[in-house]
C-alpha positions as a Python dict, from the first residue, in 0.01 Angstrom:
ca = {
    (1, 'M'): (0, 0, 0),
    (2, 'I'): (14, -358, -137),
    (3, 'T'): (137, -658, 66),
    (4, 'I'): (180, -984, -100),
    (5, 'A'): (311, -1310, 98),
    (6, 'V'): (352, -1652, -38),
    (7, 'Q'): (472, -1886, 252),
    (8, 'P'): (454, -2213, 398),
    (9, 'E'): (428, -2075, 751),
    (10, 'P'): (69, -2025, 924),
    (11, 'F'): (-12, -1649, 933),
    (12, 'S'): (-158, -1420, 1218),
    (13, 'L'): (-476, -1267, 1103),
    (14, 'D'): (-415, -970, 1326),
    (15, 'A'): (-51, -910, 1193),
    (16, 'A'): (-144, -904, 860),
    (17, 'V'): (-463, -662, 900),
    (18, 'A'): (-296, -429, 1144),
    (19, 'P'): (-115, -241, 878),
    (20, 'L'): (-404, -186, 688),
    (21, 'E'): (-597, -52, 980),
    (22, 'A'): (-292, 171, 1047),
    (23, 'L'): (-383, 350, 700),
    (24, 'G'): (-675, 559, 878),
    (25, 'G'): (-940, 431, 644),
    (26, 'G'): (-1293, 392, 749),
    (27, 'A'): (-1311, -8, 665),
    (28, 'V'): (-1116, -301, 622),
    (29, 'A'): (-1263, -611, 448),
    (30, 'S'): (-1108, -953, 468),
    (31, 'F'): (-1167, -1294, 385),
    (32, 'V'): (-984, -1588, 541),
    (33, 'G'): (-1006, -1931, 375),
    (34, 'L'): (-955, -2255, 575),
    (35, 'V'): (-871, -2599, 440),
    (36, 'R'): (-1180, -2804, 444),
    (37, 'A'): (-1221, -3156, 604),
    (38, 'D'): (-1416, -3271, 309),
    (39, 'D'): (-1450, -3652, 250),
    (40, 'G'): (-1202, -3756, 511),
    (41, 'L'): (-936, -3504, 390),
    (42, 'D'): (-599, -3575, 566),
    (43, 'E'): (-369, -3320, 407),
    (44, 'L'): (-393, -3038, 116),
    (45, 'T'): (-95, -2949, -36),
    (46, 'L'): (-19, -2667, -258),
    (47, 'E'): (252, -2594, -511),
    (48, 'H'): (343, -2305, -698),
    (49, 'Y'): (617, -2124, -907),
    (50, 'P'): (801, -1883, -676),
    (51, 'G'): (826, -1541, -844),
    (52, 'M'): (554, -1634, -1084),
    (53, 'T'): (278, -1661, -800),
    (54, 'E'): (379, -1318, -644),
    (55, 'T'): (376, -1127, -963),
    (56, 'A'): (16, -1300, -1032),
    (57, 'L'): (-118, -1190, -672),
    (58, 'R'): (33, -831, -711),
    (59, 'G'): (-131, -781, -1026),
    (60, 'I'): (-460, -904, -880),
    (61, 'A'): (-441, -652, -574),
    (62, 'E'): (-307, -374, -818),
    (63, 'E'): (-623, -429, -1032),
    (64, 'A'): (-825, -419, -719),
    (65, 'S'): (-675, -121, -637),
    (66, 'T'): (-735, 74, -954),
    (67, 'R'): (-1092, -65, -970),
    (68, 'W'): (-1179, 72, -623),
    (69, 'S'): (-1054, 342, -405),
    (70, 'L'): (-847, 159, -201),
    (71, 'L'): (-567, 273, 55),
    (72, 'G'): (-415, -60, 83),
    (73, 'A'): (-481, -444, -18),
    (74, 'T'): (-316, -765, 116),
    (75, 'I'): (-288, -1109, -17),
    (76, 'V'): (-120, -1385, 189),
    (77, 'H'): (-139, -1742, 69),
    (78, 'R'): (10, -2034, 215),
    (79, 'V'): (180, -2308, 13),
    (80, 'G'): (306, -2661, 128),
    (81, 'P'): (101, -2919, 341),
    (82, 'M'): (-163, -2801, 539),
    (83, 'R'): (-431, -2982, 752),
    (84, 'P'): (-812, -2941, 771),
    (85, 'G'): (-895, -2627, 1001),
    (86, 'E'): (-580, -2443, 870),
    (87, 'R'): (-579, -2106, 726),
    (88, 'I'): (-478, -2117, 359),
    (89, 'V'): (-530, -1765, 227),
    (90, 'L'): (-622, -1402, 343),
    (91, 'A'): (-740, -1122, 87),
    (92, 'A'): (-795, -786, 276),
    (93, 'A'): (-858, -446, 142),
    (94, 'C'): (-863, -94, 327),
    (95, 'A'): (-1075, 206, 183),
    (96, 'S'): (-1236, 512, 310),
    (97, 'H'): (-1576, 337, 288),
    (98, 'R'): (-1710, -33, 322),
    (99, 'A'): (-1856, -85, -11),
    (100, 'D'): (-1508, -43, -194),
    (101, 'A'): (-1318, -259, 85),
    (102, 'L'): (-1613, -534, 45),
    (103, 'A'): (-1602, -524, -322),
    (104, 'A'): (-1217, -509, -371),
    (105, 'C'): (-1176, -814, -131),
    (106, 'A'): (-1434, -1018, -310),
    (107, 'F'): (-1265, -950, -641),
    (108, 'M'): (-947, -1071, -508),
    (109, 'I'): (-1047, -1374, -366),
    (110, 'D'): (-1246, -1462, -679),
    (111, 'R'): (-961, -1391, -909),
    (112, 'L'): (-695, -1570, -720),
    (113, 'K'): (-864, -1863, -735),
    (114, 'T'): (-837, -1899, -1113),
    (115, 'D'): (-540, -1654, -1199),
    (116, 'A'): (-274, -1725, -950),
    (117, 'P'): (-44, -2036, -1053),
    (118, 'F'): (-105, -2274, -761),
    (119, 'W'): (-160, -2658, -788),
    (120, 'K'): (-336, -2854, -513),
    (121, 'S'): (-314, -3213, -405),
    (122, 'E'): (-540, -3349, -159),
    (123, 'T'): (-439, -3688, 56),
    (124, 'R'): (-688, -3927, 199),
    (125, 'G'): (-521, -4216, 380),
    (126, 'S'): (-248, -4353, 135),
    (127, 'R'): (-420, -4155, -179),
    (128, 'R'): (-291, -3858, -330),
    (129, 'N'): (-489, -3681, -603),
    (130, 'W'): (-453, -3363, -813),
    (131, 'V'): (-745, -3115, -771),
    (132, 'A'): (-922, -3025, -1093),
    (133, 'A'): (-1001, -2645, -1163),
    (134, 'R'): (-1375, -2598, -1038),
    (135, 'E'): (-1639, -2435, -1297),
    (136, 'S'): (-1795, -2266, -984),
    (137, 'D'): (-1441, -2065, -941),
    (138, 'E'): (-1453, -1978, -1317),
    (139, 'A'): (-1812, -1843, -1271),
    (140, 'A'): (-1703, -1634, -992),
    (141, 'A'): (-1400, -1481, -1169),
    (142, 'K'): (-1595, -1392, -1481),
    (143, 'R'): (-1840, -1192, -1291),
    (144, 'W'): (-1530, -928, -1261),
    (145, 'S'): (-1480, -922, -1624),
    (146, 'L'): (-1519, -561, -1784),
}
C-alpha cells in the first residue's frame, strides 16, 4: 500500500499514519518536517508541477518498498504558503520490523528533498527570495545510491 498526497491543507499525523498501523506490521516509522522560523522567516511558499510531483513521490515510495520489506509507505507534502511551526511533510513506512521501517523512512525523506520537483521561496518582511538547493541535502540523498 502506497499513499501519496500533495495538498495545500494541513494534515493530521494520526489520520495519515492510521492506515499504516492497520496493516498489522510490527513497526511504523515516521518523520514530520516543520517550517523553521530561521532568521525571521514570515512565510515559506512551495510550488510544484501537479502530476509530476505525485509521480516523483510515488517513485520514491515504490523504491523504498523494493529496497526494504515494507507493508506500506506514505508521503504527504504540503504546497502553497505556510507559516513557521506548520507541518510541511510526512514520510512514513510500515514494516514487520523497525530496522526496515526506519531505513525506508530516512530514505524517503532524504530522496524527496532532492528528487521531487518542488520550488521554495521565503518571505521575510517585504522581501521574497527563492531558496537554492542545499549541498547537505544532496549529500544525504547520495548515501542511498546503489
